[in-house]
mmCIF file of C-alpha atoms in Angstrom:
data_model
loop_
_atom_site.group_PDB
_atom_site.id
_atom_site.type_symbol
_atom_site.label_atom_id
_atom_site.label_comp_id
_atom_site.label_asym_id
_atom_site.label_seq_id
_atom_site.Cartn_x
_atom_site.Cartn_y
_atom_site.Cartn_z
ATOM 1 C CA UNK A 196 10.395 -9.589 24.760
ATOM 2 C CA UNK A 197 9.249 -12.695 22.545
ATOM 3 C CA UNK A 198 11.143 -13.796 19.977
ATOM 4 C CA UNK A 199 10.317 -15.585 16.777
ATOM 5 C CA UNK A 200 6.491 -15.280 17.790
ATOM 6 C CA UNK A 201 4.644 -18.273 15.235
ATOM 7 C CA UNK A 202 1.928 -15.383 13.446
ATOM 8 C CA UNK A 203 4.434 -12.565 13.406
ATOM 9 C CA UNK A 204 7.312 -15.078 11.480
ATOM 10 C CA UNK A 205 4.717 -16.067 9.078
ATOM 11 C CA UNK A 206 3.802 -12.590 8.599
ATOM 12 C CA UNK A 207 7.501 -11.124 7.703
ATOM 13 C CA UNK A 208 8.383 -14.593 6.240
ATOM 14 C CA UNK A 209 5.082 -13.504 3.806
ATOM 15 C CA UNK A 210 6.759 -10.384 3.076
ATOM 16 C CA UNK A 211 9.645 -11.022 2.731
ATOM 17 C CA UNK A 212 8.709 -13.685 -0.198
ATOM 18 C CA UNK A 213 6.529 -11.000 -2.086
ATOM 19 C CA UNK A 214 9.408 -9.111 -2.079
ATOM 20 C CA UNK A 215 11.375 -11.631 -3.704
ATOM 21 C CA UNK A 216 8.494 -12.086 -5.801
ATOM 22 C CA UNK A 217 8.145 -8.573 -6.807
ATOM 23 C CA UNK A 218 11.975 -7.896 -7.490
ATOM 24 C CA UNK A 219 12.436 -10.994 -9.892
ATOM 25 C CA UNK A 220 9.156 -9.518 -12.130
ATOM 26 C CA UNK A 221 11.118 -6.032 -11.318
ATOM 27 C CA UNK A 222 7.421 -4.643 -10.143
ATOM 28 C CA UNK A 223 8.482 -1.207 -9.280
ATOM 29 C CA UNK A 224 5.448 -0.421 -7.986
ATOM 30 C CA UNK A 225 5.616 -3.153 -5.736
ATOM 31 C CA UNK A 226 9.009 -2.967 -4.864
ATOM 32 C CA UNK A 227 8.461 0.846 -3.741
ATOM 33 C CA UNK A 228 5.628 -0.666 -1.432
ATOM 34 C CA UNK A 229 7.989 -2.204 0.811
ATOM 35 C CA UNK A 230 9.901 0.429 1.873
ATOM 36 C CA UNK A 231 9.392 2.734 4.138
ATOM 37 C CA UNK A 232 8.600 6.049 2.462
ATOM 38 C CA UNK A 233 10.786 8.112 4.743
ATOM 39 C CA UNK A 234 13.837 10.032 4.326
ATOM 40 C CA UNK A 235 15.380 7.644 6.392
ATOM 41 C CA UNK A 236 14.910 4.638 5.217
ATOM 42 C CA UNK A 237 18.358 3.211 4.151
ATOM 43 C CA UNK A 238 19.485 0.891 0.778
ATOM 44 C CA UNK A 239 23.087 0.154 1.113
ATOM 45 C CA UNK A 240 23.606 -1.784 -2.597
ATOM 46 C CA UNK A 241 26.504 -3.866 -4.032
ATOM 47 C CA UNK A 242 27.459 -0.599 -5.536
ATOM 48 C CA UNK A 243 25.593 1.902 -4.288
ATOM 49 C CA UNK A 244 24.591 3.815 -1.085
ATOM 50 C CA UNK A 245 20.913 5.233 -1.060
ATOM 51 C CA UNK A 246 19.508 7.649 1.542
ATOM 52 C CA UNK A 247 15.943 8.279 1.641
ATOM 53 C CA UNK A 248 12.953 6.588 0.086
ATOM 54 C CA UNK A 249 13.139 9.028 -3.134
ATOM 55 C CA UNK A 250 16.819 8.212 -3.226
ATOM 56 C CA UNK A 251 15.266 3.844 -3.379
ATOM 57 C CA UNK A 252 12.903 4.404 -5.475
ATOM 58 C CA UNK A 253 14.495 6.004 -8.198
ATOM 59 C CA UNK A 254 17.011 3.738 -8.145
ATOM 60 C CA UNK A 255 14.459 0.730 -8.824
ATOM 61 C CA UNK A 256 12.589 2.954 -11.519
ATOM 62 C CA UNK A 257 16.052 3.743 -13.177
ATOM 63 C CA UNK A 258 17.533 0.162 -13.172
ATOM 64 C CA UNK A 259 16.936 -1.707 -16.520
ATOM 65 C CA UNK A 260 15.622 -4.999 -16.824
ATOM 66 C CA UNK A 261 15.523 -5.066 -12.951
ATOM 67 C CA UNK A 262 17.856 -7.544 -10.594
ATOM 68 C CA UNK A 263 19.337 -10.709 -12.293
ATOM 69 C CA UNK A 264 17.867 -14.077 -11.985
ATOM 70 C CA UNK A 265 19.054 -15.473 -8.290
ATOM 71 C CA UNK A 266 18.423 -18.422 -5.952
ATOM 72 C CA UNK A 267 17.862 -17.768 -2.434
ATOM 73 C CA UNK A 268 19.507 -20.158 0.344
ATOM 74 C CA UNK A 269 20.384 -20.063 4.163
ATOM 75 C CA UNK A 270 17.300 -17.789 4.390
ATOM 76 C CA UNK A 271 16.796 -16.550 8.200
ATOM 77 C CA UNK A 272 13.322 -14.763 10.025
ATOM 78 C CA UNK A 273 13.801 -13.700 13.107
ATOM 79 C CA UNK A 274 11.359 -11.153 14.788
ATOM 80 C CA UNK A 275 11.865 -9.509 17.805
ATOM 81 C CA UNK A 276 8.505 -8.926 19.899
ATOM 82 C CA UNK A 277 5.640 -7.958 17.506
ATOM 83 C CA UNK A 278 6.650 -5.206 15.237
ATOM 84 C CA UNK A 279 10.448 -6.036 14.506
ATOM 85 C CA UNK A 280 11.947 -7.904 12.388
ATOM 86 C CA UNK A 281 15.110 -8.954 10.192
ATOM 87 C CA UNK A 282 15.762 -11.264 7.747
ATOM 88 C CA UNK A 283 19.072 -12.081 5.933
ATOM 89 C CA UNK A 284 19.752 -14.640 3.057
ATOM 90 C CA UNK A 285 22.020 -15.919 0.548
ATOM 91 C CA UNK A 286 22.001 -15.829 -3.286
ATOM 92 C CA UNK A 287 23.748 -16.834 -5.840
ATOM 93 C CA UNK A 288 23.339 -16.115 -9.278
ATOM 94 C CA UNK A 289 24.101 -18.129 -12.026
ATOM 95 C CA UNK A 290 26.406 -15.728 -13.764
ATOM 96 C CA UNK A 291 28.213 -15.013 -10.683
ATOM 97 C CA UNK A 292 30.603 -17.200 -8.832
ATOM 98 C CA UNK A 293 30.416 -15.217 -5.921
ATOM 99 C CA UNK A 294 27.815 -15.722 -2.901
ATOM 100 C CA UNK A 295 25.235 -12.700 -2.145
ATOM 101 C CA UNK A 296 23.888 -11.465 1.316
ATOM 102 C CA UNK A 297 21.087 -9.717 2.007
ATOM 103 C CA UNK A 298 19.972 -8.767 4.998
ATOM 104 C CA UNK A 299 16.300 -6.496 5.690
ATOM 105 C CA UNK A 300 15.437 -4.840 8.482
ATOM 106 C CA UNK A 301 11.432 -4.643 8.751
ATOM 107 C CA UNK A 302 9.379 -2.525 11.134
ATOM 108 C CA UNK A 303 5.381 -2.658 11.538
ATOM 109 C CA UNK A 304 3.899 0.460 11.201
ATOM 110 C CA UNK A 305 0.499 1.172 12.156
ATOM 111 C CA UNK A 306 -1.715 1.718 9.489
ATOM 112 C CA UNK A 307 0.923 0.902 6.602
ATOM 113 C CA UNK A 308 2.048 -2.638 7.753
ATOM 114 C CA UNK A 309 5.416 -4.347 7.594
ATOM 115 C CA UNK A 310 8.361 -2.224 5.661
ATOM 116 C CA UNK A 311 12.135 -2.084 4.953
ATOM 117 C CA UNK A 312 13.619 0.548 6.907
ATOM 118 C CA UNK A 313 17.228 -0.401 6.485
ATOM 119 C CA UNK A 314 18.679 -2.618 3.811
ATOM 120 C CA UNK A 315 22.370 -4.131 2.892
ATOM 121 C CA UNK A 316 23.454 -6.166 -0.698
ATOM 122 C CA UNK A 317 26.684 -7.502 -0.941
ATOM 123 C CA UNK A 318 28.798 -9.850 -2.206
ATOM 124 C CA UNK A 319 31.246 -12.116 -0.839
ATOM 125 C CA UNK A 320 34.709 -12.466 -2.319
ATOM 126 C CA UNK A 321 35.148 -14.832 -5.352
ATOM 127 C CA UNK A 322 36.518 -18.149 -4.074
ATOM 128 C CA UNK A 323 38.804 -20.290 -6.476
#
């Protein structure tokens, strides 16, 4: 199996910023785009567990003013042959003293493109 192919990082790593993109304007439309629309995609949250794609998205549509403000760093790609992928990276936000992770797991689909099947938020424990 290939890993880290050059065209397939670029593609996820292309995702993976629209995302970020789309959930700092808090496009809901957007954000539903990227995940898979499946009863089993997965959003495990900082304080919630979602099942389902209906379960994401109406989280997303019911969330006001969206996700805070954040700054990505110790972002990873890695892609495993041509149609698997995960990322994981770091936040922080500047309210927060804690450290986020966030880790994606993408799948190619044919005929719908790159999606979030499974994803995890958390937040490490505040240091003094």
């Amino acid at each position: 199996m290939m890993i880290n192919d050059d065209n397939v990082m670029a593609e996820v790593s292309a995702e993976f910023n629209a995302y970020e993109a789309a959930l700092m304007a808090n496009d809901i439309e957007a954000l539903d785009r990227f995940f898979w629309r499946s009863p089993l995609a997965v959003r495990f949250g900082a304080g919630e567990s979602l099942f389902g794609f209906e379960q994401i998205a109406a989280f997303r549509s019911a969330r006001a003013g969206g996700s805070p403000a954040r700054t990505l760093q110790a972002t990873q790609v890695v892609c495993f042959g041509t149609d698997h992928a995960v990322t994981t990276t770091e936040f922080k936000r500047a309210d927060d003293k804690r450290t986020g992770r966030q880790t994606q797991v993408w799948v190619r689909f044919e005929g719908d493109g790159w999606r979030i099947v499974s994803a995890h938020v958390s937040f490490s424990a505040e240091k003094s």
